[in-house]
XYZ file of C-alpha atoms in Angstrom:
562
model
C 0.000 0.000 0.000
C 1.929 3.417 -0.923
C 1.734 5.323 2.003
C -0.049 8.546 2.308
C 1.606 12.001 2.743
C 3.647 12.487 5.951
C 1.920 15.868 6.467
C -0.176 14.239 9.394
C 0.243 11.915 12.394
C -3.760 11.573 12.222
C -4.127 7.689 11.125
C -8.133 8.444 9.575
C -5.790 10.074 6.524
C -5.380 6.148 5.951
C -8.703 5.671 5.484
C -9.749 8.316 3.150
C -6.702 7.455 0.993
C -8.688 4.124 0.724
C -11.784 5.857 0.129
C -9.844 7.481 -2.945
C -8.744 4.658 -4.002
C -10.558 1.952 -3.349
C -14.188 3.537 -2.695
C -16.430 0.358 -3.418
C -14.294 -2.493 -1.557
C -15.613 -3.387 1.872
C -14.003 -1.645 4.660
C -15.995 -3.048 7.585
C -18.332 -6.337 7.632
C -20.397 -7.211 10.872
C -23.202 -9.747 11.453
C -26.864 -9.423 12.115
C -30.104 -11.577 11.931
C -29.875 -15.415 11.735
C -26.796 -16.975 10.218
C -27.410 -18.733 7.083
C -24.805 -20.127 4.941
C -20.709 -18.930 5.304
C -21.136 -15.507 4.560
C -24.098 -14.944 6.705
C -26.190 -11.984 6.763
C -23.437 -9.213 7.078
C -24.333 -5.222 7.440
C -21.366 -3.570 5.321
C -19.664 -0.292 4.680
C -17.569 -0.112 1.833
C -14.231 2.557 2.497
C -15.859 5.187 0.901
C -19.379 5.043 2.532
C -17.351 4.502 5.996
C -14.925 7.818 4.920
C -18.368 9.865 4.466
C -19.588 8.316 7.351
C -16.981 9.515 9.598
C -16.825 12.853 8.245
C -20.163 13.449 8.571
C -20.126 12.452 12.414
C -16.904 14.261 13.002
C -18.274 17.485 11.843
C -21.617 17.120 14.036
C -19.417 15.875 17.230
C -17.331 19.605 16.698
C -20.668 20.900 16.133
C -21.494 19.846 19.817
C -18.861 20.907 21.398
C -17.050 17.589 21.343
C -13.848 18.640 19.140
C -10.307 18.768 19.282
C -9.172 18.041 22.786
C -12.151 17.117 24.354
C -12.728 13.754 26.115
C -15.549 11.685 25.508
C -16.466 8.296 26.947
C -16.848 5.491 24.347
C -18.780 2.506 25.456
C -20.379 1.092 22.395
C -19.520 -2.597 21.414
C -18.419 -3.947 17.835
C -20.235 -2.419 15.656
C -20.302 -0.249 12.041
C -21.307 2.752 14.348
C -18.160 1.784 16.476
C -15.664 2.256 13.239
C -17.580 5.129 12.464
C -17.372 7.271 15.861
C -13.911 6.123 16.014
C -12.499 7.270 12.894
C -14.937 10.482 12.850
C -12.954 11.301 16.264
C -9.831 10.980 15.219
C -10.786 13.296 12.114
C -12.347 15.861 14.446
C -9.143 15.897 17.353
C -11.493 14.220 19.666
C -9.865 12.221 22.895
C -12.004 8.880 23.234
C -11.751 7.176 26.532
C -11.757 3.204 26.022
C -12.415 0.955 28.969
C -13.400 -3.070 29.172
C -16.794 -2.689 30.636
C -16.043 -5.803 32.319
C -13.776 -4.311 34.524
C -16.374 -4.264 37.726
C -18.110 -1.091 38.767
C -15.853 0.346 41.061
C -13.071 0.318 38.470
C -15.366 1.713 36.128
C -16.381 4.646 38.273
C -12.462 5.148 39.453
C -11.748 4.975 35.702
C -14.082 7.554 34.066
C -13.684 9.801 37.055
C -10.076 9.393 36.933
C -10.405 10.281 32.977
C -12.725 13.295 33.235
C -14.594 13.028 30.286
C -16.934 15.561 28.606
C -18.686 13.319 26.215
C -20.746 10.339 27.210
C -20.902 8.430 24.466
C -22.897 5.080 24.851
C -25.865 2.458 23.760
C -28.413 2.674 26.103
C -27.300 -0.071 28.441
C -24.179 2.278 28.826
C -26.347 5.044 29.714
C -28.309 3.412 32.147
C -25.219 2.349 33.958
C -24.204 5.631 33.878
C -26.875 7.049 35.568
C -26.525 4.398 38.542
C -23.343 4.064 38.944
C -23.009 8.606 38.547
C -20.292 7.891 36.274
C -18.854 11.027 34.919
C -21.192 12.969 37.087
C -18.932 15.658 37.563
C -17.097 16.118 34.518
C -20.263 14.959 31.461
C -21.953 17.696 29.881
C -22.631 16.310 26.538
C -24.810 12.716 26.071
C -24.609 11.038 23.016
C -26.687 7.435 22.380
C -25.965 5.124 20.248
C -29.318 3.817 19.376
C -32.693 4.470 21.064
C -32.704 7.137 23.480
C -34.799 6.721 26.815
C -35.345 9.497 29.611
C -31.833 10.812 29.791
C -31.767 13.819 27.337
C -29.007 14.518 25.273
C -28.573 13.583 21.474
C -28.259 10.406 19.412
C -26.154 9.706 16.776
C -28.382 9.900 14.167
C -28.763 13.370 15.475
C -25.138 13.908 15.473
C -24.961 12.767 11.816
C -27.838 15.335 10.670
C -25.467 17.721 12.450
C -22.786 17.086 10.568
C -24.725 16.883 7.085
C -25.638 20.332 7.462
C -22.592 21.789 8.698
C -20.849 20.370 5.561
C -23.715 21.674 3.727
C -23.917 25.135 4.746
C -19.605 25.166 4.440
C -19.935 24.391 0.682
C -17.532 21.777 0.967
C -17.413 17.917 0.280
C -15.478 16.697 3.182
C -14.789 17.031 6.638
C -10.997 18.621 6.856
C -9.103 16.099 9.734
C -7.477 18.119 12.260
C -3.555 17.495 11.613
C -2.256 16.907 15.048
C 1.078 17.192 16.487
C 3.321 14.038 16.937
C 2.707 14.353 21.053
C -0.864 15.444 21.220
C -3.594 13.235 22.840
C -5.426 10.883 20.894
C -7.018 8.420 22.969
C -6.941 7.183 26.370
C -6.572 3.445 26.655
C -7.039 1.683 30.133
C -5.510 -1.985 30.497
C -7.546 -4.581 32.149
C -6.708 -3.933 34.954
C -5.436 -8.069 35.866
C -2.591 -7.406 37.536
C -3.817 -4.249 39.681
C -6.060 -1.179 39.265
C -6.754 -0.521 35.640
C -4.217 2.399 34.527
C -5.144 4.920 31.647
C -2.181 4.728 28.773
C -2.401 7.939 27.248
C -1.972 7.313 23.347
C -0.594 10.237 21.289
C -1.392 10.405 16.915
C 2.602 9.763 17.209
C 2.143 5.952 18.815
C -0.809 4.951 17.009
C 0.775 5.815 13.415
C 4.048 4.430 14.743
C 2.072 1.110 15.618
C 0.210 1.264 12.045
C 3.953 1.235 10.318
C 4.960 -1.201 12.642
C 2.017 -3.635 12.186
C 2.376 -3.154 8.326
C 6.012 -3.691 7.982
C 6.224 -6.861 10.683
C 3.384 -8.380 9.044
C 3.982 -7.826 5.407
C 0.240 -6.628 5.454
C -0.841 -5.882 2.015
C -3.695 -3.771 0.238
C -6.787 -6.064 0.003
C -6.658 -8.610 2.351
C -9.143 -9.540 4.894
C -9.044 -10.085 8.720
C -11.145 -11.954 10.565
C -10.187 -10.059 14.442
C -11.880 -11.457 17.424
C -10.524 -8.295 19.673
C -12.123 -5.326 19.235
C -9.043 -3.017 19.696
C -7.308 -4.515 16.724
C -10.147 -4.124 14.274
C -10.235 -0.663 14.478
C -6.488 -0.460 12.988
C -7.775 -2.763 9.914
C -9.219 0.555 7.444
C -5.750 2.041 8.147
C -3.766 -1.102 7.152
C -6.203 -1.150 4.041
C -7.943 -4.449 5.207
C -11.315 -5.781 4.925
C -12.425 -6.354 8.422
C -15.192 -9.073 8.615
C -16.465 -9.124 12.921
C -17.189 -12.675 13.620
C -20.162 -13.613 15.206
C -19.312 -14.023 18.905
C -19.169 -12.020 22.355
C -15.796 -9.951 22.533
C -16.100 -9.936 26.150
C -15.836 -13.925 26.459
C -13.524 -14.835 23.654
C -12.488 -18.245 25.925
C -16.578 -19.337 24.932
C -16.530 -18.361 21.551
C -18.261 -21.390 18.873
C -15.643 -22.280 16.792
C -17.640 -22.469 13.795
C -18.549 -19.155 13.884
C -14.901 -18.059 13.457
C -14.176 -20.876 10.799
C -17.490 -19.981 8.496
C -16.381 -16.106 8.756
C -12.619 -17.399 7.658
C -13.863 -19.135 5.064
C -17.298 -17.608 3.946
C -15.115 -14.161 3.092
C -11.530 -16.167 1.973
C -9.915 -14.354 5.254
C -5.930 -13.624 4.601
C -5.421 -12.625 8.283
C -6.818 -13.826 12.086
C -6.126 -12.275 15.194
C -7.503 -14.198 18.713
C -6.916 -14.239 22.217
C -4.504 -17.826 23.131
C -8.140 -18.598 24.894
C -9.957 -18.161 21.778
C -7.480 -20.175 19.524
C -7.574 -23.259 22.148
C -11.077 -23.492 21.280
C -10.974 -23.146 17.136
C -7.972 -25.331 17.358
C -9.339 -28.288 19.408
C -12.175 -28.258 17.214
C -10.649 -27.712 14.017
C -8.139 -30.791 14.936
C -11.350 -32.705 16.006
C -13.311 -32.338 12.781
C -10.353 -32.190 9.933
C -10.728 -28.741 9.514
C -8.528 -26.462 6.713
C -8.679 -22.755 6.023
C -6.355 -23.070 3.386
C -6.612 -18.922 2.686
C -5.097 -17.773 5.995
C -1.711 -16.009 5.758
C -1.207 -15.398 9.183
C -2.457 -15.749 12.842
C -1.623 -12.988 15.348
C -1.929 -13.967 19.029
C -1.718 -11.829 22.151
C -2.937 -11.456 25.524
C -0.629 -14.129 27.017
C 1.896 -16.675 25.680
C 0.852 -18.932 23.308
C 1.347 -22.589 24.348
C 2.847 -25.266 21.882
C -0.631 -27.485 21.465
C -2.352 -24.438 20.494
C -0.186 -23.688 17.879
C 0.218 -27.309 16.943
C -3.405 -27.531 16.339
C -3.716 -24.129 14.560
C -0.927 -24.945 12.062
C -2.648 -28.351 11.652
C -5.086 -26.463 9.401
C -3.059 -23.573 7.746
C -1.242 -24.274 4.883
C 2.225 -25.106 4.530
C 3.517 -21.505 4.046
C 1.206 -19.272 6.627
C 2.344 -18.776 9.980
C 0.922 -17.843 13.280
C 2.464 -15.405 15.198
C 2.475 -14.215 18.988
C 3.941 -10.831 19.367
C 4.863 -9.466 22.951
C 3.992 -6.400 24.020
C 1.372 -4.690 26.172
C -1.441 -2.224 26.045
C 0.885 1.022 27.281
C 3.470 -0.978 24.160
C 2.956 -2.854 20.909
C 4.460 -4.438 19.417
C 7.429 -4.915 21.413
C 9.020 -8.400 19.630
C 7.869 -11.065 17.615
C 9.238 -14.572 16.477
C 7.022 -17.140 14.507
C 5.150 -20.166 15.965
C 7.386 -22.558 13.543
C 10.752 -21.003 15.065
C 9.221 -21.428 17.974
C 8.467 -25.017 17.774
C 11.283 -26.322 15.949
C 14.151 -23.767 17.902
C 12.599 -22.376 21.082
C 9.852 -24.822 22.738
C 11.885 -27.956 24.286
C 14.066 -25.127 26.462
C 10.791 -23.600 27.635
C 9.543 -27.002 29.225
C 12.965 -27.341 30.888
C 12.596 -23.996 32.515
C 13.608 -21.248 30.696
C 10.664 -19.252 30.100
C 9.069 -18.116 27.100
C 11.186 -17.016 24.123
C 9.276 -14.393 22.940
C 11.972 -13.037 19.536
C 13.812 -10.650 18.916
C 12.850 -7.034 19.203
C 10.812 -5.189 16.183
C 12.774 -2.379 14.112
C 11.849 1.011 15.859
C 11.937 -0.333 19.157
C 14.914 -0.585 22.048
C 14.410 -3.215 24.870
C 16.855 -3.464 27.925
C 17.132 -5.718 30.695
C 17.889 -4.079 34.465
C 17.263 -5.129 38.205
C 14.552 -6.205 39.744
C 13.250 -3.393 41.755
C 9.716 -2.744 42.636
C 10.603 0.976 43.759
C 10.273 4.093 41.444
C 13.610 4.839 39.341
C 13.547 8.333 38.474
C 16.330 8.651 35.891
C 17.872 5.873 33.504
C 21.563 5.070 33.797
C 23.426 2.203 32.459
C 24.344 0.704 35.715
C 21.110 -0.663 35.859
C 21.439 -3.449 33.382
C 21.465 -6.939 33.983
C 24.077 -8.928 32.158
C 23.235 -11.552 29.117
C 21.422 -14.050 30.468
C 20.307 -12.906 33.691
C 16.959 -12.531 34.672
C 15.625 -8.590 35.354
C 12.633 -6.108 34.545
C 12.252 -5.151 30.935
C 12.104 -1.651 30.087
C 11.119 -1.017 26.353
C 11.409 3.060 24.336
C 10.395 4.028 20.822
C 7.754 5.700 18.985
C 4.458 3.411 19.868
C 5.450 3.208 23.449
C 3.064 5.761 25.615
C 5.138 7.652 28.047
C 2.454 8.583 30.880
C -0.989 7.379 32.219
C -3.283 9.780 32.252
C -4.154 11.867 35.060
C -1.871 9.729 37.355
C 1.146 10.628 38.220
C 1.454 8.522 40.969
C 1.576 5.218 38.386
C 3.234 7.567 35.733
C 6.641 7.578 38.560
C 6.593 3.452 39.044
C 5.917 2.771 35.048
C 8.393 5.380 33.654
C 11.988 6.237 33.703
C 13.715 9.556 32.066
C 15.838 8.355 29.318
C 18.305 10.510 27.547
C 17.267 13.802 25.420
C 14.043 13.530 27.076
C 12.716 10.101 26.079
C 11.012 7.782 28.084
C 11.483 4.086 29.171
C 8.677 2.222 29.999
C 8.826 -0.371 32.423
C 6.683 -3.648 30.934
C 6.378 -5.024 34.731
C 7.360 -8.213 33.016
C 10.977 -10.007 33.639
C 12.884 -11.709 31.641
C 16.433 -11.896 30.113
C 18.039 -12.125 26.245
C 19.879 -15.402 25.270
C 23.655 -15.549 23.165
C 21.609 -14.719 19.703
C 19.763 -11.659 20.972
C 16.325 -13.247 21.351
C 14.424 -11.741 23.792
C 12.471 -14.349 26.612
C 9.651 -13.953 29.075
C 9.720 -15.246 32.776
C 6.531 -13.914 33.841
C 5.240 -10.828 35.610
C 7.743 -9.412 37.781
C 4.306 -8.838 40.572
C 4.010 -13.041 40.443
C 7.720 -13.979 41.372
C 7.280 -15.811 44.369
C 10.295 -14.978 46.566
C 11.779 -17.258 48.643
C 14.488 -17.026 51.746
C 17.507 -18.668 49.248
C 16.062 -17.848 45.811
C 13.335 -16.150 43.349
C 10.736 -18.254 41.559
C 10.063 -17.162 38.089
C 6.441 -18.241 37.149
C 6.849 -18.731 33.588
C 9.842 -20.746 33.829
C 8.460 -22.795 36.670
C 5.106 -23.234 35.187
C 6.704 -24.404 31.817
C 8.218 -27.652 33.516
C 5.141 -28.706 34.640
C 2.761 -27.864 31.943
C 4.541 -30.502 30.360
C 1.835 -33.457 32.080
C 0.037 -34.703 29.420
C -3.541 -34.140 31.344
C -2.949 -30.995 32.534
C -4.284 -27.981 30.939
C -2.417 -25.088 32.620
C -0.439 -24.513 35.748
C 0.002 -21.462 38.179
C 2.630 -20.925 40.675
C 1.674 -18.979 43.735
C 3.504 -17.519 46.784
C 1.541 -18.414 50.246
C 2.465 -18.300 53.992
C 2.531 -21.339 56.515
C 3.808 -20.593 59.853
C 5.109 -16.943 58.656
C 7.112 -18.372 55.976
C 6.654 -17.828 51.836
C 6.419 -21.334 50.206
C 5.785 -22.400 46.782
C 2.634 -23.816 45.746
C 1.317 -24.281 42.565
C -2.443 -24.445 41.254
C -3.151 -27.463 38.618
C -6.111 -27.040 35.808
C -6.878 -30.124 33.973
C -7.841 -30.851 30.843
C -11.469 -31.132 30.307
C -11.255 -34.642 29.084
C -9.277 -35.742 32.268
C -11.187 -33.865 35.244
C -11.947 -37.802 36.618
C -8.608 -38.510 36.562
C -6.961 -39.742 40.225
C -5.365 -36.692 41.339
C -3.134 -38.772 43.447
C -1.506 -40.451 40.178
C -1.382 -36.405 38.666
C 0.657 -35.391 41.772
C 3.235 -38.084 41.865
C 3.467 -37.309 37.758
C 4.000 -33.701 38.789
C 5.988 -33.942 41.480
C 8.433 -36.279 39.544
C 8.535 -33.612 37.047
C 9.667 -31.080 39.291
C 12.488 -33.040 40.669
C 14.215 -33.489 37.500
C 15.322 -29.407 37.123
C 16.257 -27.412 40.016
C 14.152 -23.964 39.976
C 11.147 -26.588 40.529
C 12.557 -29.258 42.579
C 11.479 -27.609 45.875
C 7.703 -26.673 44.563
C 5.801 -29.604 46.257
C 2.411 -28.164 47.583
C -0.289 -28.946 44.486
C -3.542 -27.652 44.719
C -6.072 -28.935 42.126
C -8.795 -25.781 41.047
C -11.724 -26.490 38.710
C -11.131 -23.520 36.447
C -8.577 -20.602 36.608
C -9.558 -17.007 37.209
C -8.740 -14.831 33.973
C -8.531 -11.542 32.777
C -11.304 -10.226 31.360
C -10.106 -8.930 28.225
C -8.143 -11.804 26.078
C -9.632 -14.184 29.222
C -5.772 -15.923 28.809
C -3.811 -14.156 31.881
C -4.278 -16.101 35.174
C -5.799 -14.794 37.896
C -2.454 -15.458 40.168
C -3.323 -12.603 42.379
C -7.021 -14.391 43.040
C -5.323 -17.910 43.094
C -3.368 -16.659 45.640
C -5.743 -15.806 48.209
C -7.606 -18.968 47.465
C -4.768 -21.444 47.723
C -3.484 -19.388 50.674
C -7.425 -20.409 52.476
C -7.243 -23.685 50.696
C -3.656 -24.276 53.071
C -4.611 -22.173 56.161
């Protein structure tokens, strides 16, 4: 795709060079009434109706007041109205706020208040909450509703878009004109999930989200034309500006672990998909069935995986029905950074896998082009100012602290979190610190040991969950292990959770443990874990729903042994 002019961080310039361009292909595909057949029933706008779209919202949104600069709330789910708000506030300068509604109510509240919105912008189960819960009570002056309106005043879109139809009108012109931001200025605020801790607020500049759209492109070797098939909201939205066809599966977002696998293989092949992208949680479950039933998509390119590492039968089962020369890959990163590495699921079979179930964590590539990644010490406190004499040498464990042009450097409106997650860097940049550990290896691969919050520290050594959890994930009936940190008789001791396989839930756990346990002893950062706890179904995060719930396993093993 020849890349637009470089007279504008503002990524919705990718979109209306599509619209140029390419003004009657599909731009966004989503599902509604019964299914019937492989292609469905799909409502569709091509990249010109979804440029016009957008323009015509943007200009009603500055019509309200809701401009350059000015927060609004987004809660609306996958949806053509989503693309379209989206992109229409990015042309008009707008700042939307983006939070799992998932997250629980308190965080909720904490999180809009913390973001100070001036917009509301919501379906009507949005609205209702926020009248409940007074989110945004002090802060919201303008309501906008996404659908039927009720009691609570304000404007819906539909409103918003006759707005905007006669503001264009009475300017004599035939398109909205997209703010052209600076490099640094605000484009969206982005809250993480919150699984490890309070949700946080990475504040996104137009600099970091074109950064990641050159980033995506060039990693990927994304093309013109193709189409994705993308299970997580988020990463839909970047589709139009990679110049992808972006078909929304039918399926909750919100519970990608219970999706129906043949609702993600008739979308894949119904529409000849090029590209997937799916939680680890959501690609255990089109895997298992796809190596159940025979099943080939024989038109995917690639796979992209994130939200936690990707284990080796998921990708055995995945590649099972790509073709020879596709790939799946699982880049690392975060929300506040992405992507940070990446290294295919082949290399990672064939070079990587067998040192990961002998303890050595998670090899997770080598770093991506416009990024820097560094190793230093563990060290839970604030570090105000970078210096070298913080790195770790080759090959020793420590926090990883990643700079470049998609990495946010603050959280909004909390300085408190800004101080623990950033470091100065030279000439003003800014490290952030992944709260991950992990170390690089003689070739300059890069390799995950876990969350530096879920080392379990012991009087004579550290426990590194990742590496730990790799040995014993090894048991052919288990599904997934967890190591924990608890106290017995005031002292920290290893004990790690056990999730079985589905199929082998009526197994005798007494034959599991001695399998385990034997494990264990043959490596020596898990010869010493020897408390096993068996737990029907892990806690999960609720955005991918692949990160453990080690904090909540925690507490319950800790009753479980008390």
């Amino acid at each position: 795709m020849k890349e637009p002019a470089q007279d504008s961080e503002n990524i919705s310039r990718y979109l209306t060079q599509m619209a140029r361009e390419t003004p009657d292909v599909d731009a966004i595909l989503v599902p509604r009434g019964p299914d019937v057949g492989d292609r469905g029933q799909y409502d569709r706008l091509t990249f010109a109706q979804l440029d016009r779209a957008s323009d015509e919202v943007a200009a009603g949104l500055t019509d309200l007041g809701l401009g350059r600069g000015v927060r609004s709330a987004l809660l609306v789910p996958p949806s053509l109205d989503l693309f379209v708000l989206v992109f229409a506030m990015f042309k008009a300068g707008a700042v939307p706020i983006l939070i799992d509604p998932g997250i629980g109510t308190r965080s909720l509240r904490d999180c809009i208040g913390r973001a100070e919105p001036v917009g509301f912008i919501g379906i009507p189960k949005a609205h209702l909450a926020r009248m409940i819960l007074g989110l945004g009570r002090q802060t919201v002056k303008q309501l906008v509703t996404v659908g039927p309106r009720l009691f609570w005043g304000g404007s819906t879109l539909d409103d918003v878009r006759r707005k905007g139809v006669a503001a264009l009108a009475s300017g004599s012109v035939a398109a909205f004109e997209a703010v052209h931001p600076e490099r640094d200025e605000l484009a969206a605020v982005l809250f993480t999930s919150g699984s490890t801790g309070v949700p946080k607020g990475a504040s996104y500049t137009h600099g970091n989200f074109n950064a990641q759209v050159l980033e995506i492109r060039r990693m990927f070797g994304i093309r013109r034309g193709e189409i994705d098939v993308p299970t997580f909201p988020l990463f839909a939205l970047f589709d139009p500006a990679l110049g992808m066809t972006s078909v929304i599966p039918r399926m909750d977002s919100t519970k990608p672990a219970k999706v129906n696998p043949e609702n993600i293989i008739r979308a894949v092949r119904g529409f000849g998909a090029t590209t997937m992208f799916g939680s680890p949680a959501l690609l255990n479950a089109v895997g298992r069935y796809g190596a159940a039933n025979g099943v080939k998509l024989p038109t995917l390119k690639r796979i992209m995986a994130a939200g936690a590492p990707l284990p080796a039968g998921v990708m055995r089962d995945m590649l099972g029905m790509l073709e020879a020369d596709a790939e799946i890959f699982p880049p690392y990163g975060a929300t506040e950074s992405l992507p940070v590495a990446v290294m295919s699921s082949r290399e990672i079979l064939g070079e990587t896998w067998a040192q990961t179930e002998r303890g050595a964590g998670v090899c997770v590539g080598r770093p991506v082009a416009s990024i820097e990644v560094r190793i230093i010490r563990i060290d839970d406190a604030e570090i105000a100012e970078y210096s070298d004499a913080l790195l770790r040498p080759q090959g020793e464990v420590g926090e990883i602290i990643v700079r470049g042009p998609q990495v946010t450097t603050t959280y909004d409106h909390d300085p408190a979190n800004t101080k623990l997650g950033k470091i100065n860097g030279e000439t003003g940049s800014v490290w952030h610190r992944m709260g991950d550990v992990g170390y690089f290896d003689t070739s300059g691969r890069l390799w995950f040991c876990g969350r530096k919050a879920h080392c379990v520290t012991l009087e004579e050594t550290i426990l590194f969950s990742v590496q730990v959890e790799g040995i014993f994930d090894t048991h052919p009936k288990v599904y997934r292990t967890a190591l924990v940190g608890v106290t017995i008789a005031g002292k920290t001791e290893p004990v790690l959770c056990v999730e079985l396989k589905p199929e082998h839930r009526g197994a005798d756990q007494r034959q599991v443990v001695k399998g385990l346990v034997d494990l264990g002893a043959g490596f020596e950062i898990s010869r010493g874990v020897r408390r096993l706890l068996f737990h029907p179904s892990f806690p999960v995060d609720i955005r991918h729903n692949a990160k453990i719930g080690r904090d909540k396993l925690a507490v319950w093993a800790q009753k479980r042994l008390s």
